[in-house]
CSV table of N, CA, C and O in Angstrom, one decimal:
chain,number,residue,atom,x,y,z
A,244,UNK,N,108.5,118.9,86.9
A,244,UNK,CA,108.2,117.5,86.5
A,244,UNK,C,106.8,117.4,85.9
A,244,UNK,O,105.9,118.0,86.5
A,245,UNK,N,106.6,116.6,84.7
A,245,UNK,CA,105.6,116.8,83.8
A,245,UNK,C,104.8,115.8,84.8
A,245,UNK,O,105.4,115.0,85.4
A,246,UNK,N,102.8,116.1,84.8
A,246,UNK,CA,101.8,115.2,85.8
A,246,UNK,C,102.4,113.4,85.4
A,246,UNK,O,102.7,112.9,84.4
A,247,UNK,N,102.3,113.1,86.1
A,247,UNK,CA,101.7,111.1,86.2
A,247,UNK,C,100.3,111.3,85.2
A,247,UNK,O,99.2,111.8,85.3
A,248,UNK,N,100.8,110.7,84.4
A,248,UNK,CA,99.6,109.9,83.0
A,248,UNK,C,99.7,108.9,82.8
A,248,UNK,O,100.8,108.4,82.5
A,249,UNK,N,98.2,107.9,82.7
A,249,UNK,CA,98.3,106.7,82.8
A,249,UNK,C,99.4,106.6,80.7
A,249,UNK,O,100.4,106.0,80.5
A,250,UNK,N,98.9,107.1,80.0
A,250,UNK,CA,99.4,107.3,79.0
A,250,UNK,C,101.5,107.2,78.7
A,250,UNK,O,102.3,106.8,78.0
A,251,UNK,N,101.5,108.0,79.9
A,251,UNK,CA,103.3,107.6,80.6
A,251,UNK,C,104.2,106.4,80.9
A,251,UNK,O,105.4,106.0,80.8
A,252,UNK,N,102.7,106.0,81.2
A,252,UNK,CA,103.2,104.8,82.2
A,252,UNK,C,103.9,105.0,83.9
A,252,UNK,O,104.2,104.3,84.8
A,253,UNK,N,103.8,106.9,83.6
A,253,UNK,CA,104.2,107.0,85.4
A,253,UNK,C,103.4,106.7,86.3
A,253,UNK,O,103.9,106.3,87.4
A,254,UNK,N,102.5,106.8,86.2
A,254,UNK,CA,101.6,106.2,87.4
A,254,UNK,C,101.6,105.4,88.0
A,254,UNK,O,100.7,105.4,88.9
A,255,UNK,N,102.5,104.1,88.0
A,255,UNK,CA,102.8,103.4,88.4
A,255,UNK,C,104.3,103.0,88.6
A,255,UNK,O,104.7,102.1,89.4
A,256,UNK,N,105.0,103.9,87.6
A,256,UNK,CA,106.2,104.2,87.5
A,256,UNK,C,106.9,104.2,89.8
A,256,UNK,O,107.5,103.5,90.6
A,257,UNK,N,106.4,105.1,89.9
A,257,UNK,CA,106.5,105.2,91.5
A,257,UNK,C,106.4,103.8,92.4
A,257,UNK,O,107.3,103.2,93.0
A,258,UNK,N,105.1,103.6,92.2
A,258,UNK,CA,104.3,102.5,92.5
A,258,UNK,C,104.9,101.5,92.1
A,258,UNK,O,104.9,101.1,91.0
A,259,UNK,N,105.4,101.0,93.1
A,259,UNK,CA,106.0,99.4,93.1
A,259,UNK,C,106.1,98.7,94.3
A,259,UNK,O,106.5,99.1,95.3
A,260,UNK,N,105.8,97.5,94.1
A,260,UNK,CA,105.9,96.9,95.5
A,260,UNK,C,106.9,97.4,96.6
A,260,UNK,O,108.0,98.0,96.4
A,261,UNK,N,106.5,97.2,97.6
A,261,UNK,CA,106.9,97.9,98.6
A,261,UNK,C,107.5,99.3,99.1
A,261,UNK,O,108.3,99.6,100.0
A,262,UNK,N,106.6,100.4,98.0
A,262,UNK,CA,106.8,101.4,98.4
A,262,UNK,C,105.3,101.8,99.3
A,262,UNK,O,104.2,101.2,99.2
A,263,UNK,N,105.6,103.0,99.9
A,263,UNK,CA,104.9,103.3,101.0
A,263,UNK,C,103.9,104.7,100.7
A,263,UNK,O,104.4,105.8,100.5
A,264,UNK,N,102.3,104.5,100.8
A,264,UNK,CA,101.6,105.5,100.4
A,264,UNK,C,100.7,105.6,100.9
A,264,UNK,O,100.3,104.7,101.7
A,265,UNK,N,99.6,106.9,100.7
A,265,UNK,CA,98.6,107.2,101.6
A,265,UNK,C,97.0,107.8,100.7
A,265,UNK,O,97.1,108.9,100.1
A,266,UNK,N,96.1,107.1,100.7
A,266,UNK,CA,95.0,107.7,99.9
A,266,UNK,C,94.4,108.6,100.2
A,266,UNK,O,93.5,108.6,101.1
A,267,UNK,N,95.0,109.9,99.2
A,267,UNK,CA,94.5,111.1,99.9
A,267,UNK,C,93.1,111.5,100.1
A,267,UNK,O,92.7,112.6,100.7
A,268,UNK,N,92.0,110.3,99.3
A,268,UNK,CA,90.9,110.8,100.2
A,268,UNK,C,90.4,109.8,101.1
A,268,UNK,O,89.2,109.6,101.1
A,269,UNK,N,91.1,109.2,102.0
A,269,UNK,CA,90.8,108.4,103.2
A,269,UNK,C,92.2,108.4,104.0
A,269,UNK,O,93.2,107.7,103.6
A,270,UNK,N,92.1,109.2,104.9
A,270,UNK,CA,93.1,109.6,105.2
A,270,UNK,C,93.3,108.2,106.3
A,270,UNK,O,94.2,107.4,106.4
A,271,UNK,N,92.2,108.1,107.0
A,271,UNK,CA,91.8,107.2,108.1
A,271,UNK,C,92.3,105.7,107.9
A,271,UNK,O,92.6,105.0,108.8
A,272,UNK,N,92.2,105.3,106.5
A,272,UNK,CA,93.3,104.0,106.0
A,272,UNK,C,94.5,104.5,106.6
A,272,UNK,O,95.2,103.5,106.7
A,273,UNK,N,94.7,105.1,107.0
A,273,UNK,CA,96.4,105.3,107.6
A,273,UNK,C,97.6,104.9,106.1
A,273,UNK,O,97.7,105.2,105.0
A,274,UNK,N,98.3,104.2,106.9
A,274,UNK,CA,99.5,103.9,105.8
A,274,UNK,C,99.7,103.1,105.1
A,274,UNK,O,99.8,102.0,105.5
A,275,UNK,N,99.7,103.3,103.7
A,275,UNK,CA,99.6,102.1,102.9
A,275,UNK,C,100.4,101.3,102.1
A,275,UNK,O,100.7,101.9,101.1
A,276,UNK,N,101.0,99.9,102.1
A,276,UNK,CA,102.2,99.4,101.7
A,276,UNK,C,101.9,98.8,100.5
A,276,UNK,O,100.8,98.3,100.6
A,277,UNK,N,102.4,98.6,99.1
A,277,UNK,CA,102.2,98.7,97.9
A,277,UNK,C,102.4,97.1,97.9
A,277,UNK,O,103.4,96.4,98.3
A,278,UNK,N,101.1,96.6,97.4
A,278,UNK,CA,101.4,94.6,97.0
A,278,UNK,C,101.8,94.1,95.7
A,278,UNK,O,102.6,93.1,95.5
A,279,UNK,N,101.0,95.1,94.7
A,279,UNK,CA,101.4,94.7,93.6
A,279,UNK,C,101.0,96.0,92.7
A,279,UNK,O,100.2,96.8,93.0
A,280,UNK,N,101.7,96.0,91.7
A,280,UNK,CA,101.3,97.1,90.6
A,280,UNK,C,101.4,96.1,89.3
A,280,UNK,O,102.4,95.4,89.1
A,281,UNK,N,100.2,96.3,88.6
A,281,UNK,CA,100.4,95.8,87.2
A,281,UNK,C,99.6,96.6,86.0
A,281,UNK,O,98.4,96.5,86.1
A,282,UNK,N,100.0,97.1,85.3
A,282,UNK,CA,99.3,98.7,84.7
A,282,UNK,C,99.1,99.7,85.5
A,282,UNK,O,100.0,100.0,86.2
A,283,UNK,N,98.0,100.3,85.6
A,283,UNK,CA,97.3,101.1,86.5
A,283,UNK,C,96.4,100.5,87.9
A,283,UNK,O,95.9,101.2,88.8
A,284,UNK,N,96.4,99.0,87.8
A,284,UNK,CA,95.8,98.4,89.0
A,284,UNK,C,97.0,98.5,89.8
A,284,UNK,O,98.2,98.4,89.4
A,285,UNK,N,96.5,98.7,91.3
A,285,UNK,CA,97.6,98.5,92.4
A,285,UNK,C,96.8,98.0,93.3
A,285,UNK,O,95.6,98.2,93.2
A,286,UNK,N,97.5,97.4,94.2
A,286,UNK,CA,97.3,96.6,95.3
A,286,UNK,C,97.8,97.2,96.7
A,286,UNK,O,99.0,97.1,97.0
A,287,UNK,N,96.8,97.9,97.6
A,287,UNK,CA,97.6,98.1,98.7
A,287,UNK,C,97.2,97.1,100.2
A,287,UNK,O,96.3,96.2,100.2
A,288,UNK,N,98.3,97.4,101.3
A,288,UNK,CA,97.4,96.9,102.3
A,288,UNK,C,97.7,98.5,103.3
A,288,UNK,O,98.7,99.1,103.7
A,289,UNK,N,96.4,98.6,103.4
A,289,UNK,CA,96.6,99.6,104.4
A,289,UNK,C,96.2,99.5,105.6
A,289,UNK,O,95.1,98.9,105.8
A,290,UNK,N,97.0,100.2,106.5
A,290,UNK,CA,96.8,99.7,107.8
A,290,UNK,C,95.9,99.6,109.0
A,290,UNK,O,96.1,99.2,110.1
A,291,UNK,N,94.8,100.2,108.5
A,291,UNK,CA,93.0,100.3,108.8
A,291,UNK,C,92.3,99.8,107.8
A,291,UNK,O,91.1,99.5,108.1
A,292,UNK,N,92.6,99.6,106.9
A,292,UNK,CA,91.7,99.1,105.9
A,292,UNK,C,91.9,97.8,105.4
A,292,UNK,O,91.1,97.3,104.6
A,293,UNK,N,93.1,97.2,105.7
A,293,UNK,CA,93.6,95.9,104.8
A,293,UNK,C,94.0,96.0,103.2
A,293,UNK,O,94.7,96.9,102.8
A,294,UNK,N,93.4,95.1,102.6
A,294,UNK,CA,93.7,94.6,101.4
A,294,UNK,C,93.1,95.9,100.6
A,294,UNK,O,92.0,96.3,101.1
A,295,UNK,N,93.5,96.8,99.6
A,295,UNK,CA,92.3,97.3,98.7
A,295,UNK,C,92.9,97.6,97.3
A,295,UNK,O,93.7,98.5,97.4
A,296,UNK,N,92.8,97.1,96.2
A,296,UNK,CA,93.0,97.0,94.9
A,296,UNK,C,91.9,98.4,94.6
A,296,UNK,O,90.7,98.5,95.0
A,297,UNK,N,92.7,99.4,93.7
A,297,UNK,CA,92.4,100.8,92.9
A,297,UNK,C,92.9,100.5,91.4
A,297,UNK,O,93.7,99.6,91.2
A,298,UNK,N,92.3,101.6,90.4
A,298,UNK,CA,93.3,102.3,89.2
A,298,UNK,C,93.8,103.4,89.7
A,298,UNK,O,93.2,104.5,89.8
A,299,UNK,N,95.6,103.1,90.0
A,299,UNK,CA,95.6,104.4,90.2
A,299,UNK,C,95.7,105.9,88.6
A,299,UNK,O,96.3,107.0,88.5
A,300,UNK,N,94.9,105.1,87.8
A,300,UNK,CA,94.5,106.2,86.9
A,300,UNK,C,93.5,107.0,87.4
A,300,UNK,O,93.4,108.3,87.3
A,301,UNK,N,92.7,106.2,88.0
A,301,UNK,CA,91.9,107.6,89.3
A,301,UNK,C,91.9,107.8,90.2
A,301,UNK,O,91.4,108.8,90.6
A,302,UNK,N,92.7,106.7,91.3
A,302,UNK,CA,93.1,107.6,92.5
A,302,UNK,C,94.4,107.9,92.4
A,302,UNK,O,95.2,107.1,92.0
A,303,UNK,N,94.8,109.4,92.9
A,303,UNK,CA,96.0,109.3,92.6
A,303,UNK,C,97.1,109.5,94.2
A,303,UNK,O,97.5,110.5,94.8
A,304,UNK,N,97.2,107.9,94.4
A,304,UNK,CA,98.7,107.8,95.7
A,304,UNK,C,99.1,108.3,95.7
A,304,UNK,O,99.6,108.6,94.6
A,305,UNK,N,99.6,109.1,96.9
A,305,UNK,CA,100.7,109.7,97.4
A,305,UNK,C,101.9,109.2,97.7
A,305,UNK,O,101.6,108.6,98.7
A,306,UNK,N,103.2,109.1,97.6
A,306,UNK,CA,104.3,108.8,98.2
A,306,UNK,C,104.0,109.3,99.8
A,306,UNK,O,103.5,110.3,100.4
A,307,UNK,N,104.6,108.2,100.2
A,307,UNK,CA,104.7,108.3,102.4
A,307,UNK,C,105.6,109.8,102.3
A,307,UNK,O,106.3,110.2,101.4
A,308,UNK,N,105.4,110.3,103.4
A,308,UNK,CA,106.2,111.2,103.7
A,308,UNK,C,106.6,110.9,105.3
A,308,UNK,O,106.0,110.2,106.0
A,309,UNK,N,108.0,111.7,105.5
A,309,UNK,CA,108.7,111.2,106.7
A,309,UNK,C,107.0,111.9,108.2
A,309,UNK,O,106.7,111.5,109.3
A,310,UNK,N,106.7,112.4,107.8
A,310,UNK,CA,105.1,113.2,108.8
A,310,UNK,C,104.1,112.0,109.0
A,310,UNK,O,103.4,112.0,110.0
A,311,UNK,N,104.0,111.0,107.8
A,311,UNK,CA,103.1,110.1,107.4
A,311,UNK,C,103.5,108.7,108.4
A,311,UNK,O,102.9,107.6,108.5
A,312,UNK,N,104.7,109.3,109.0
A,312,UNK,CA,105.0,107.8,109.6
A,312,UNK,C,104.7,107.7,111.2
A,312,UNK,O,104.8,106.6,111.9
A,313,UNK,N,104.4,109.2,111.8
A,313,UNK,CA,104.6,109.5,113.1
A,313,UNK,C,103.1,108.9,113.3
A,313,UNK,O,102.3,109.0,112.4
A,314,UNK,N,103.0,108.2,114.6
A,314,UNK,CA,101.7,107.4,115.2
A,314,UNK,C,100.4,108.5,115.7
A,314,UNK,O,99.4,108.1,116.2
């Protein structure tokens, strides 16, 4: 599968409300639930951190994985 480029439009392609992700460099945000995606801005609420609006043209979200959900 060719990378997520904001140029694609995949990068957010994933990214849609209510899918489930984790910022891989703050792990400590814990789990993060998708509010809004509009271009490359997204909207999470994560569940240590609350509210936090990114580009994910530079961070780049992870999809939850079933490991990501264990407490």
């Amino acid at each position: 599968m060719p990378p997520f480029t904001p140029e694609s439009g995949a990068v957010t392609a994933l990214l849609t409300p209510g899918a489930y992700v984790m910022h891989p460099d703050q792990p400590d945000w814990g789990l993060g639930q998708v509010q809004s995606a509009v271009g490359t801005r997204v909207t999470v609420n994560f569940t240590h951190a609350g509210k936090v609006t990114m580009d994910a043209a530079v961070i780049a979200l992870r999809l939850a994985e079933p490991e990501d959900w264990a407490p």
